[in-house]
Each structure stands twice: as structure tokens, then as C-alpha cells.
Amino acid sequence: MIGGLFIYNHKGEVLISRVYRDDIGRNAVDAFRVNVIHARQQVRSPVTNIARTSFFHVKRSNIWLAAVTKQNVNAAMVFEFLYKMCDVMTSYFGKISEENIKNNFVLIYELLDEILDFGYPQNSETGALKTFITQQGIKGQHQTKEEQSQITSQVTGQIGWRREGIKYRRNELFLDVLESVNLLMSPQGQVLSAHVSGRVVMKSYLSGMPECKFGMNDKIVIDKQGKGGTSDDATKSDLGGSGKQSIAIDDCTFHQCVRLSKFDSERSISFIPPDGEYELMRYRTTKDIILPFRVIPLVREVGRTKLEVKVVIKSNFKPSLLAQKIEVRIPTPLNTSGVQVICMKGKAKYKASENAIVWKIKRMAGMKESQISAEIELLPTNDKKKWARPPISMNFEVPFAPSGLKVRYLKVFESKLNYSDHDVIKWVRYIGRSGIYETRC
Amino acid sequence: MTDSKYFTTTKKGEIFELKAELNSDKKEKKKEAVKKVIASMTVGKDVSALFPDVVNCMQTDNLELKKLVYLYLMNYAKSQPDMAIMAVNTFVKDCEDPNPLIRALAVRTMGCIRVDKITEYLCEPLRKCLKDEDPYVRKTAAVCVAKLHDINAQLVEDQGFLDTLKDLISDSNPMVVANAVAALSEIAESHPNSNLLDLNPQTINKLLTALNECTEWGQIFILDCLANYTPRDDRESQSICERVTPRLSHANSAVVLSAVKVLMKFMEMLPKDLDYYGTLLKKLAPPLVTLLSAEPELQYVALRNINLIVQKRPEILKHEMKVFFVKYNDPIYVKLEKLDIMIRLASQANIAQVLAELKEYATEVDVDFVRKAVRAIGRCAIKVEQSAERCVSTLLDLIQTKVNYVVQEAIVVIKDIFRKYPNKYESVIATLCENLDSLDEPEARAAMIWIVGEYAERIDNADELLESFLEGFHDESTQVQLQLLTAIVKLFLKKPTETQELVQQVLSLATQDSDNPDLRDRGYIYWRLLSTDPVAAKEVVLAEKPLISEETDLIEPTLLDELICHIGTLASVYHKPPSAFVEGSRGVQHKRLPARTGSGESAESPDVGQSVSVSEAPPAVIPSQGDLLGDLLNLDLAPPTTNVPVVPSSMQMGAMDLLGGGLDSLMGDDSETLGGDLGGSPAMGVAVGGAPVTMPAVGGGLGDLFDLGGGVGMTSGFYSPPKTVWLPAMKAKGLEISGTFVRRGGVINVDLSLTNKAMSVMTDFAIQFNKNSFGLSPAGPLQVLTPLSPNQTVEVSLPLGTTGPVMKMEPLNNLQVAVKNNIDVFYFSCHYPISLLFVEDGKMDRQVFLATWKDIPSENEAQFQIKDCHLSSDAASNKLQGSNIFTVAKRTVEVQDMLYQSIKLTNGIWVLAELRIQTGNPSYTLSVKCRAPEVAQFVYQSYELILKN
């Protein structure tokens, strides 16, 4: 199990050091600094073995978090824990920075004591933690016995992510379908790989212990219903889903509140949600993806000192929709001496420090196209190595889900309190963003 | 309010000031001071001097302050044990607090204080907390048992905490169950043989129920524990798998990987024709692919594991090639791993895509990555024959780029392609030769030299090329030197007229001017071959080479199976068994995949059917040509005839020395090269892996061998211990050898069990012994007549003679053995009981005995105690006689019997012994006298063994 946990600033100074196991000595703190943080070479692995001690690290801005062990631990668990630890810290005091860590070091030690016992991760749901670890110190003395046992039963209970007795005047929930569409395209326009990784993020402000059921246009579910012949209109399009065709989901994972065995047997998604914002599910699709933009590159080398680049982008969605924050990044060789750009729309600039031409367009409607052409002057070099021609990448945001996913319903049942599914105000929003959206040139 | 100011106090006299503040009356000031102390502690300052002052702050109802003091205590208690006692009362009191959070905090902290005296006080509170009404306290107490066990294992056992912990597995709260499982698993790891985690269908059922309800971390503990269980049959295995599969949709990657581990392991037990087996295979792919959209560090862990899974069950991910395509901004460690998996998944169906990708990668910036990509192109050519042509042309394109490391890498792989497809792509040799000058890495130079030597007849200026290398012969690395030697000899055999001078030059460089024994030895062998029989030389050096295998860098099957049992853990990331990087007893236990059951075949029946009873079998022919060991040993090493100028004395030491020291490497590493192969080629990497090492005694050596009870294998009175594993499969590419020594009817035999735990058939077995103390040597060849198919065991009995070469070993009864098969040569050592060497005519005449006893100086006498022996003197005498220890005379003085006994060893050494047995006393006294006093110890061990079995 985890033997110790250290947090360093960018210089390698220790900000937090908590040792859980006797086999980890103080010298481990220095070993990591010397061998990893101060190492001359780029980090070649997130797991480093130094003198029979293994170090796992992640970096958040310029802060290093390292877990140390001498045993054969579950490596995936250690990384998951480090990420979780970052989440917990962020939700307590915002961005993970040297200043914030120093300002909250007592709190961090308190958290580390609670979420890691003898190196075994314990309940690390912020919802539960915040009931008894507060920045003002524990309310301890003022709690009644009932309150205390309520805390402990929540921390250890089956529904560790939600406390009892939550009340809202207005029951409301927000669903965000956030997708990032990834593409790798050959210069000839052939899709080498494309996938959408999506997340359904829910903000729930619901009273009591509501039982929820979530439905989407999952092909397996729709097909099953189709066969059954009972097209129950009431279950359909509660939330403005247009009831279009279904989509094939390659795989999905759920927040721990979702009953996995039920999903496995009936493919229904039912759960008692945590209060506030959380990620209900993640999914991945690879079939029938709507690629919002197509990039057509044309790079011509004119002699040894000049490059001509022409890039056309085409938007490929309903004309009534608007894409935003469009950015095309065209890499330039290291020996570029000057660039001239002409673009029809938006603004384009050569950024020498990034070795790229960055072309920005604020908005673009569907089924349109736009073009940029550039002349790149090169310094003559005797470097034999050819320019690697990194791919042209793109960023954008579109108001629909490129996977075609639609929310069909989200039903809320709370039998003990007197509000029904109809009283809950529900909001759904779809946002598609570019993930790694690259076209080779 | 910010706490960062605490980090900045660096004044002198700080400790003194802090002391004053800690003793302040004001609560706020006290708290501030403790915070400063903790901050100093964090940055590594020694604040242990403040111990009493900080501990004084412990008695407080401010929980934040209390936690800080506890943190301080955990850090410094060990250095101030006496002071730490002061804290005990508060702990004990806190364990009774009405607030469960405080009770838990106290028990949690106490467990972290590693002071013996405190540990004693911990027991009572812990016992209460384990049965606390509040689950939060119970789950904390469960972990505390593991902490306590780490400090004082005996105490935990004595106090019966283990039983309480076991009871917690049935707790109503899932988190308590999870922590109890974690604690028990950890404790069980340090007691490999205890039945602590008594996993049976009932407990498994409880765990599976808790699995649905506990936190993500708890699920990991439970799944990791489940993976250690071996189901009784395929039905149970399937039902567990069914209940574990929903975990594959968990958002936590560690839960997913642990679930994959359980499934991969239990799948072994399912019959392949079962529908469910197919369903399960299909279910595994999507979650594995999803892991690749996690954060890069987790991707890395996932990819290292996928690498194992792809080797074990390629069918799972065979259609998922695309997801392993490298993204431009993947971290380098992710890129390299993806590339590895791409090569493994490459097949005829996807090769076009893969090649296009690899070509793209070869133009990237990171040198390691580019090299690996180039290498990958070569691997594709070897793996998928249809693509070979395209691969070669891609490689040629890459060579045209003239990027130095790309060119070198390309040449290394092209050499392998030549080996795989002889006489097909040699037209490219000209292009390769153009790049001769730019090669500066040993591997690339060696590859190029091999190509020149191999195709010397097609390259007009081969002699010039090789000669150019020869100029700086002594500056080259060994790899290049060896290759150059072989290449020039090849050239000479192909074009003898023009190159006589060249070959003499290289032979003298290799034999006379080199310090490297490998190089010298190879040089001499060539020299002798060429000078005695050029025709034979041609046959050996220009022999047809075996084809290189398609898959390389495969993890050896037994290791792979073990690593599959460790999916998700560090072992799977390092691709090493835990014993390679974990200290102490933990994790040293090797895990194994369960065997398939339920198909009705019992484990023994096929063995008996196929085992070869060797004693009746006709003597086998000595292994034929092409047989490494056979070849080497048959080499005529007689004194030189005509042309050989210098023959060092080591040449005459005979075949036996090949197994001993100097020439070891010749047999292991480079023997392929003798046949004209290219040593050290990456394609041969697998074979080279197990470089010959004189292994330390297997197991604990003598002690182990002799302590074993059991009493099997009694043959004509001679006691032979049960077979022990001498050569574990891990160390011998899947060949496991266990054995024992036995003396049957005056003949020494070694009974061996050879088990094939690898995936491929083994043939061509041979055995040799190194020189040893008593000249033991095989009296015949190792007779394994039929090829040994995977999972088959063969029993062989090998008669031994005692006329072999003698060399004193340490310890005396140490025997070093080399066994070869078609795969490699393996070395191990074992210990034989010295009673093996007691001969049948070892009864000495009374008078002679008396005289000899007096004659041997008394300093040669050694005395031993044999304890716990309950035989009467007659029974003992009879028993010993069965093993050729003869009683010459018996004398009884009062209640004491004295047996005078004689033993003769195979080499004629006499051993005299006096055994004193007192009626009613289970302790015997043995006095041994011998002219070679070093055998006394071993004689005593034989007595001990014989009398007690």
C-alpha cells in the first residue's frame, strides 16, 4: 500500500510530507527530488523505481504530487487516488498552487489523515468529507449525538456520497452533455481514427433521497423496446430529445452512485445522486460520428527557403447552428524567418514562440467554408533532418453532441417527500468540443 | 486567514520562542505555535526538542489542535519513546469518547505510534473498538490490526485479533468488510502458508455482496482479494465472473483493472467451447479501450497491462488496432507503450494501416520513439510475410533520409529480414554498403558486418570492407569484434584464395592480442577448425541457420502467467515479478493461474501414461549434429596437430570445463554464432536472456533437502528424500526439473522429473555435470525419448558413475548440473546426501577398526548430537545398515549402548563412527573420525536423515 505522500513545489521544496509506513524514510523525500524533479532529462515514466522504492507522480500546474511505496501496490489505484486527492483539494480551496497549499496545509494534513489510513484509501467523497472536515475545524463539541452518528454512517454507509435531510424550496436539476470529438485525418481526407468521449455532468438540487432514472437513445435499449412492440410515448422525449435514431455506445462508465449490476442486467441507469455537481457517466462512441469540421490542407515546398500553405475549413452541421471559439493551428518549421497570411474570415497571426500560425474565428455557421493561405519564408540551414510536419490541429465548440446522443428522460422519484417528477425543473444542454482534432499535412 | 506564514519563520532562537508559545495560556496562541511546529517538521527541520511541550497540548477539546498534536506524535514518538508514554492516557481516554469520530481518531493514531510500550496499552482499546457499535470506528480498527501486526505480529496473534478480524468479514457494513479484507490480505502476505484468508464459497459470497455496496476503494480491496481465490470448478468460476463483470463499467480505472484481473484469472478455468467464454472475451475489450481515455499516467499503467493481456489472449483486442495509434501530443511514455502494442496486434488484416502509421512516426522528433518505430517496421516484415516487400521499401526510404540513427536502426532490422527471408531482398545490399561510414553504434556495425560476411560472395569488395573495419579492431566493442571474426572466417571459406592473409590477421588479433576470453576462445575454435578440417569448418560455419521466430520480446510464459495474476499492480507495470523489487517476505510468493478443471481428466493419468520408464529403455543415441551441447562436447580437443601455433593449456582441460567457468558464456550466449549465426541479434534476444550463471543452491540447499519429512521412495533400505524442485520453470524458459538421489542395488541413481511448463514442445535433452568432489558423472545419456509436449511430465532415472573428474566443491556435496534441450542450456546446482556414496563393502574388520580408530589423530574427531530419536540401539543399527552404515561392534555400559560403525565412500575413504544411545534418552551422541575431517559434518547429516525417516 501507499507508504507516504509528498507534495513539492516546482523547485522541489517539500510542502507536504505525510509518511504512513515505517519502511519509508525521510531520505525518500530527497530521492524523488534529486532523481525526478531535478533530473536533466524529460520524465520518461510516471512510475520511477529508485533504490527499491517506487514513486508515482502526477503534476498539477507546477506542483508535484508523489506517492511512495516499497510494496507491490495496485498502481492504478495509486494514480486514481492521486487524482482524487487533487479533486478533493480543489473542491476545498480551489486551484492547486503553492500558495494555496501553504495556506491550507493544516487542512491538507487533516484530509490526508482521513482519506488515507495506513496507505489504504478511505472514503474520499467531498460531499461526505465536508460534513466533518471543515476549514473552521471540526464542530465536534457542538454536535449532538445523532448528528455525529449520522456523519459516521454517511462516511461508511452505502450512500456515502449523499447526506440525509437535504431540503430545497425549488427542486431543480441541470444536465450537461459534454463531448469531446477526436479525429486523426490523413492529408487525403481519410479518417484514420475518430472517436467521441463524452461525459454527462449533472447538477442536482433535489430534496430528500431522490431515486433517479436516466434514459438516452442507447441503441441497445431502443432496439429492445422496438422488439417488445410497446412504444410507450410517455417515456419518450421527456426532456426535449427529438427522438432521432439511436446511437451505438462502445463503452460507458458510471459514477459510483449508479447501480452497476442493474445496468449490467437491464441496461437501465438508476441511482441516488450526490447533491450538487458531479459526473454521472462517461462514454465513448466510434460509429457515425458527426465531424463538425473538415480541414483540407495543402502544403507546397517551393525550393529550400519557401513554403506555401493553403488550408480550407468546412463546417458540417445544420446552418441554423453556430460554432464558436474556432481556432486552427498550422505548424511552421523551426527555421521560419517570416510569414505572410491572408484569410477570408477571422484573424490569423504567426506566433514565432509557438512555431505556428494561429487562425481564430469567433463564430461560424453550419455548411460554410473559409480559407487561409500563407507564405512561409525559411532560413537556409544545413540541418539534414527533414521537418517533421506536425499535424494541423483545430479547436472549436458546437452546440450539439457530435456522437448524436440524446437525453430521453431523467425521472425523479422521492416517495417520502411530497414532490413528484413533474415538479422538478430540468435543464439539458449539449456542448461538443474539439478534443485532439488533427489533420496531417 | 492564511497559514503560509508558518513556513517563513527561520529566525534563530526559534525553538526557544516556540517553547514559550506552546506553554502559553491562550488557546489561540497555543494552536498557532503547534501549526508552526508542524510546518517546520514538514520542511525537514528537527523540532523533536519540543516533544514534552507539544504533548502537553494534547489534552484539549479542540479537535483541530488535537489532530495536529497527533500528527507530531506519529512523527517523533519513535525517537522519544519514554516521553511518548505520557500520551497513552489521553489515547485510552479518547477511545472511550462518546463521539465516534474521536474514538476512531484515537485508535487510528495509536496504531501509527511504533513504540513497544505504547503498543501494549493499545490492545484493550483496540479490542473494544473492533466491536464498537459505530461502523466508522470498526472500519478504522480493522486497519489498526494490520498496523499492529506490522509492529508486533506475535502480539496480534496472541491477543486473538486475527479471529476478530475474520469475523468482520461478515459485518453488516460494506466498508468495514472492505477494510477487514485489506488488513487480512496484507497480514496473509507475510504468512504465505497460513490459512488466514480462509477463502471458501461462503466468504466469497459475502465479499461479492459487499462488492456491490462499498466505496470504489473498497471494491478494489475486495477484487484484489478475490483474485487470490481458486474456484473449485468451472461452474463456480463462471458464477463469480458473472458477478464481477458489472464492475467493468466503473468510473474508477483501478476497479476496472482489478475486475479484469479476476476475470482473466478465472477465465483459465472455463472451457473454451462454453458460450459464456466467448461472451466474456467480448466484454473485456471495450473497458480496456476506455482506459485509454483516462489521464496519461493511468493510460501508461493500462497500456503496460494491455501489453500483458495481448500476449496472453490476443483475441480480445485484435480488432482494436486503431485506438493504439499514437497521438502527436501523447507523453513519450504513452507513445512508446502504444507502439509496442501496435506491433503485437499487427496482422495481415491491418498491416497496411499500421505501416502507414509507423512511417509517419519515423519522422517524429523523439529519438527513442523514432528508433522504436523503425524497429517496428522490421518486426512487421518478419511477422506478416505479405508485407515484407513494402516494409523493406519503407526502410530503404528511411535510409535515404540519412538521419544517422534512423539509418543504423534500419540496418539492424534489415539484417533480421535477411535471416527470415533468405535470397529475396539481397538486392538492397548495395544501398546498405553506401552507409557504411555513418555507422557508429556497435549494434548497427555488427549487423552490417554480419551482412557483409553472410553475402561475401555477392559483394565484390567484401574483403576491402571488412579489412577497413579490422584497422580499429581493438577499439571496437566485443559484439563487433566477435562479428568481425565470424564474418572474416565466412569470407575466407567462401573466397579462400584472396583472403588468407586477412583471416590470419583476424585470428591472431583475436587470440593473441585480446583480453576477452569469449573472443579468444572463439578465435581458437575457428583456428583449430580451419587447420584440422576445412570441410568440417565449412559445415559448421556456413551451416544453414534456423529461421528466426516471428514474435520477439515475448514475456516467458510462466512469468506472463504470474504477471497476469498481478494485473493492475506495480509488477504489471515493471513486467517483473514482485520478488524482483519488493524487499523481505512480502510478495515473494509466486502466484499462479488456476488450472482448468471439470473436463474429467485427472491430473495423474496422462502423466503415468506418457512417462517414460527409463531403466528399461534402450540407450539413446548421442544427440545429433546441430545440437549445441553435443557439438561442443564432441569437438575434438586433442593436442594440436600441424599448423596451430599456440595452444594455451586451458584448451586441454577437456570437455568438462565447458560447464565450469571460463567457457560458460561460449555455450550460453554465443554458441549460436559458432554455427554462423549472428549473436546478439535482437531476434535472438529471447535466447540470450538467460545468460548462464552458476546458480546458488536451489531452495535453502541442504537444510531444505534434508528437513523434508514424508518418507517416500524407500528403495532397498536406502532413504531418499522426496523430490525437490532444483530448476524452477521461471529460470529455465518453462522447463522445470525436480529430482532426488537414490542408491539402488549398489548403483547411484538420480531420479528426475522433467516438466514442460512452456507453450512449445521440448526435445533433444542432454545432461552434463560439472567436476565435483566425488567424481559423480552420468553413466549414460539422459533418455527422454519422446518430445516433451507442454504440460507433460516425464520421469527419468539416470544411473551415475563415480569415475568422473574430481574437484573439491563448496559445500562438499554440491553438484552443478547443466541440462540442455532444443531451447537453451540451463544450469542449476543441487546437493546430494553423502550416504549416496556409502558402498556395500563398507564393513571393517574389528581389529582393523580398533587400529584405525587409534591411528586417526583425535583432532580429526567430531562430535554431534542427534536429538529426538526414539529407536532402540538394534533398530537403529538395522536402519543404518540399510544405508551401508555397518555396525562393527556393540558395547553396553550400564544403560548406555555404544555402536561402533564403519562406512566406506566410493572414493575409498573410510569413516569410523561411534554412536552412543542411552535408554530413555532421545538424544544420541555421534562421534565421527575420518582422515578427511570435512566429510564428518555430512556424515552426521546422513545419520540424522536416516534415523529420522
mmCIF file of N, CA and C in Angstrom, chain A residues 334-374:
data_model
loop_
_atom_site.group_PDB
_atom_site.id
_atom_site.type_symbol
_atom_site.label_atom_id
_atom_site.label_comp_id
_atom_site.label_asym_id
_atom_site.label_seq_id
_atom_site.Cartn_x
_atom_site.Cartn_y
_atom_site.Cartn_z
ATOM 1 N N LEU A 334 10.964 25.125 -37.812
ATOM 2 C CA LEU A 334 11.743 25.856 -36.809
ATOM 3 C C LEU A 334 12.549 27.001 -37.423
ATOM 4 N N ASN A 335 12.917 26.845 -38.675
ATOM 5 C CA ASN A 335 13.766 27.868 -39.301
ATOM 6 C C ASN A 335 12.961 28.913 -40.080
ATOM 7 N N THR A 336 11.714 29.122 -39.648
ATOM 8 C CA THR A 336 10.882 30.121 -40.308
ATOM 9 C C THR A 336 11.442 31.518 -40.029
ATOM 10 N N SER A 337 11.543 32.310 -41.074
ATOM 11 C CA SER A 337 12.049 33.662 -40.852
ATOM 12 C C SER A 337 10.946 34.704 -41.012
ATOM 13 N N GLY A 338 9.966 34.409 -41.820
ATOM 14 C CA GLY A 338 8.878 35.368 -41.986
ATOM 15 C C GLY A 338 7.646 34.694 -42.546
ATOM 16 N N VAL A 339 6.465 35.252 -42.218
ATOM 17 C CA VAL A 339 5.226 34.634 -42.685
ATOM 18 C C VAL A 339 4.284 35.731 -43.179
ATOM 19 N N GLN A 340 3.660 35.470 -44.323
ATOM 20 C CA GLN A 340 2.587 36.350 -44.778
ATOM 21 C C GLN A 340 1.293 35.549 -44.834
ATOM 22 N N VAL A 341 0.255 36.082 -44.187
ATOM 23 C CA VAL A 341 -1.016 35.337 -44.170
ATOM 24 C C VAL A 341 -2.147 36.157 -44.749
ATOM 25 N N ILE A 342 -3.017 35.484 -45.446
ATOM 26 C CA ILE A 342 -4.253 36.121 -45.906
ATOM 27 C C ILE A 342 -5.388 35.184 -45.521
ATOM 28 N N CYS A 343 -6.389 35.697 -44.807
ATOM 29 C CA CYS A 343 -7.534 34.831 -44.523
ATOM 30 C C CYS A 343 -8.829 35.575 -44.808
ATOM 31 N N MET A 344 -9.853 34.796 -45.205
ATOM 32 C CA MET A 344 -11.123 35.383 -45.576
ATOM 33 C C MET A 344 -11.892 35.841 -44.346
ATOM 34 N N LYS A 345 -11.752 35.153 -43.271
ATOM 35 C CA LYS A 345 -12.603 35.374 -42.109
ATOM 36 C C LYS A 345 -11.736 35.288 -40.859
ATOM 37 N N GLY A 346 -12.100 35.990 -39.825
ATOM 38 C CA GLY A 346 -11.368 35.919 -38.568
ATOM 39 C C GLY A 346 -9.989 36.553 -38.643
ATOM 40 N N LYS A 347 -9.134 36.216 -37.675
ATOM 41 C CA LYS A 347 -7.803 36.811 -37.613
ATOM 42 C C LYS A 347 -6.753 35.704 -37.593
ATOM 43 N N ALA A 348 -5.668 35.945 -38.296
ATOM 44 C CA ALA A 348 -4.587 34.952 -38.283
ATOM 45 C C ALA A 348 -3.275 35.638 -37.944
ATOM 46 N N LYS A 349 -2.459 34.952 -37.187
ATOM 47 C CA LYS A 349 -1.194 35.535 -36.741
ATOM 48 C C LYS A 349 -0.138 34.443 -36.714
ATOM 49 N N TYR A 350 1.082 34.836 -37.041
ATOM 50 C CA TYR A 350 2.171 33.884 -36.897
ATOM 51 C C TYR A 350 2.765 34.053 -35.516
ATOM 52 N N LYS A 351 2.807 32.997 -34.746
ATOM 53 C CA LYS A 351 3.388 33.089 -33.409
ATOM 54 C C LYS A 351 4.715 32.346 -33.393
ATOM 55 N N ALA A 352 5.769 33.130 -33.424
ATOM 56 C CA ALA A 352 7.099 32.535 -33.548
ATOM 57 C C ALA A 352 7.426 31.641 -32.351
ATOM 58 N N SER A 353 6.970 32.072 -31.165
ATOM 59 C CA SER A 353 7.315 31.296 -29.973
ATOM 60 C C SER A 353 6.665 29.925 -29.993
ATOM 61 N N GLU A 354 5.546 29.811 -30.682
ATOM 62 C CA GLU A 354 4.860 28.507 -30.705
ATOM 63 C C GLU A 354 5.109 27.761 -32.007
ATOM 64 N N ASN A 355 5.907 28.375 -32.886
ATOM 65 C CA ASN A 355 6.160 27.793 -34.202
ATOM 66 C C ASN A 355 4.864 27.428 -34.916
ATOM 67 N N ALA A 356 3.954 28.362 -34.963
ATOM 68 C CA ALA A 356 2.690 28.054 -35.616
ATOM 69 C C ALA A 356 1.980 29.313 -36.074
ATOM 70 N N ILE A 357 1.130 29.127 -37.076
ATOM 71 C CA ILE A 357 0.218 30.192 -37.459
ATOM 72 C C ILE A 357 -1.095 29.876 -36.747
ATOM 73 N N VAL A 358 -1.594 30.846 -36.000
ATOM 74 C CA VAL A 358 -2.840 30.609 -35.279
ATOM 75 C C VAL A 358 -3.934 31.454 -35.920
ATOM 76 N N TRP A 359 -4.964 30.751 -36.334
ATOM 77 C CA TRP A 359 -6.050 31.425 -37.059
ATOM 78 C C TRP A 359 -7.300 31.301 -36.201
ATOM 79 N N LYS A 360 -7.849 32.448 -35.815
ATOM 80 C CA LYS A 360 -9.005 32.411 -34.913
ATOM 81 C C LYS A 360 -10.241 32.986 -35.590
ATOM 82 N N ILE A 361 -11.358 32.288 -35.407
ATOM 83 C CA ILE A 361 -12.637 32.784 -35.913
ATOM 84 C C ILE A 361 -13.619 32.718 -34.753
ATOM 85 N N LYS A 362 -14.325 33.801 -34.499
ATOM 86 C CA LYS A 362 -15.217 33.817 -33.350
ATOM 87 C C LYS A 362 -16.422 32.911 -33.549
ATOM 88 N N ARG A 363 -17.083 33.083 -34.659
ATOM 89 C CA ARG A 363 -18.299 32.315 -34.904
ATOM 90 C C ARG A 363 -18.348 31.827 -36.334
ATOM 91 N N MET A 364 -19.014 30.710 -36.532
ATOM 92 C CA MET A 364 -19.160 30.240 -37.908
ATOM 93 C C MET A 364 -20.412 29.377 -37.963
ATOM 94 N N ALA A 365 -21.264 29.665 -38.907
ATOM 95 C CA ALA A 365 -22.494 28.896 -39.031
ATOM 96 C C ALA A 365 -22.217 27.594 -39.764
ATOM 97 N N GLY A 366 -23.208 26.717 -39.754
ATOM 98 C CA GLY A 366 -23.045 25.425 -40.399
ATOM 99 C C GLY A 366 -23.042 25.532 -41.914
ATOM 100 N N MET A 367 -22.491 24.545 -42.573
ATOM 101 C CA MET A 367 -22.435 24.433 -44.018
ATOM 102 C C MET A 367 -21.750 25.632 -44.693
ATOM 103 N N LYS A 368 -20.756 26.144 -44.068
ATOM 104 C CA LYS A 368 -19.981 27.243 -44.665
ATOM 105 C C LYS A 368 -18.541 26.764 -44.859
ATOM 106 N N GLU A 369 -17.778 27.562 -45.620
ATOM 107 C CA GLU A 369 -16.358 27.250 -45.648
ATOM 108 C C GLU A 369 -15.516 28.505 -45.653
ATOM 109 N N SER A 370 -14.287 28.373 -45.240
ATOM 110 C CA SER A 370 -13.407 29.518 -45.144
ATOM 111 C C SER A 370 -11.987 29.058 -45.449
ATOM 112 N N GLN A 371 -11.131 30.014 -45.752
ATOM 113 C CA GLN A 371 -9.827 29.623 -46.278
ATOM 114 C C GLN A 371 -8.726 30.538 -45.762
ATOM 115 N N ILE A 372 -7.578 29.990 -45.626
ATOM 116 C CA ILE A 372 -6.418 30.793 -45.251
ATOM 117 C C ILE A 372 -5.266 30.395 -46.168
ATOM 118 N N SER A 373 -4.485 31.370 -46.601
ATOM 119 C CA SER A 373 -3.269 30.980 -47.311
ATOM 120 C C SER A 373 -2.092 31.747 -46.724
ATOM 121 N N ALA A 374 -0.973 31.088 -46.718
ATOM 122 C CA ALA A 374 0.198 31.684 -46.089
ATOM 123 C C ALA A 374 1.446 31.359 -46.885
#
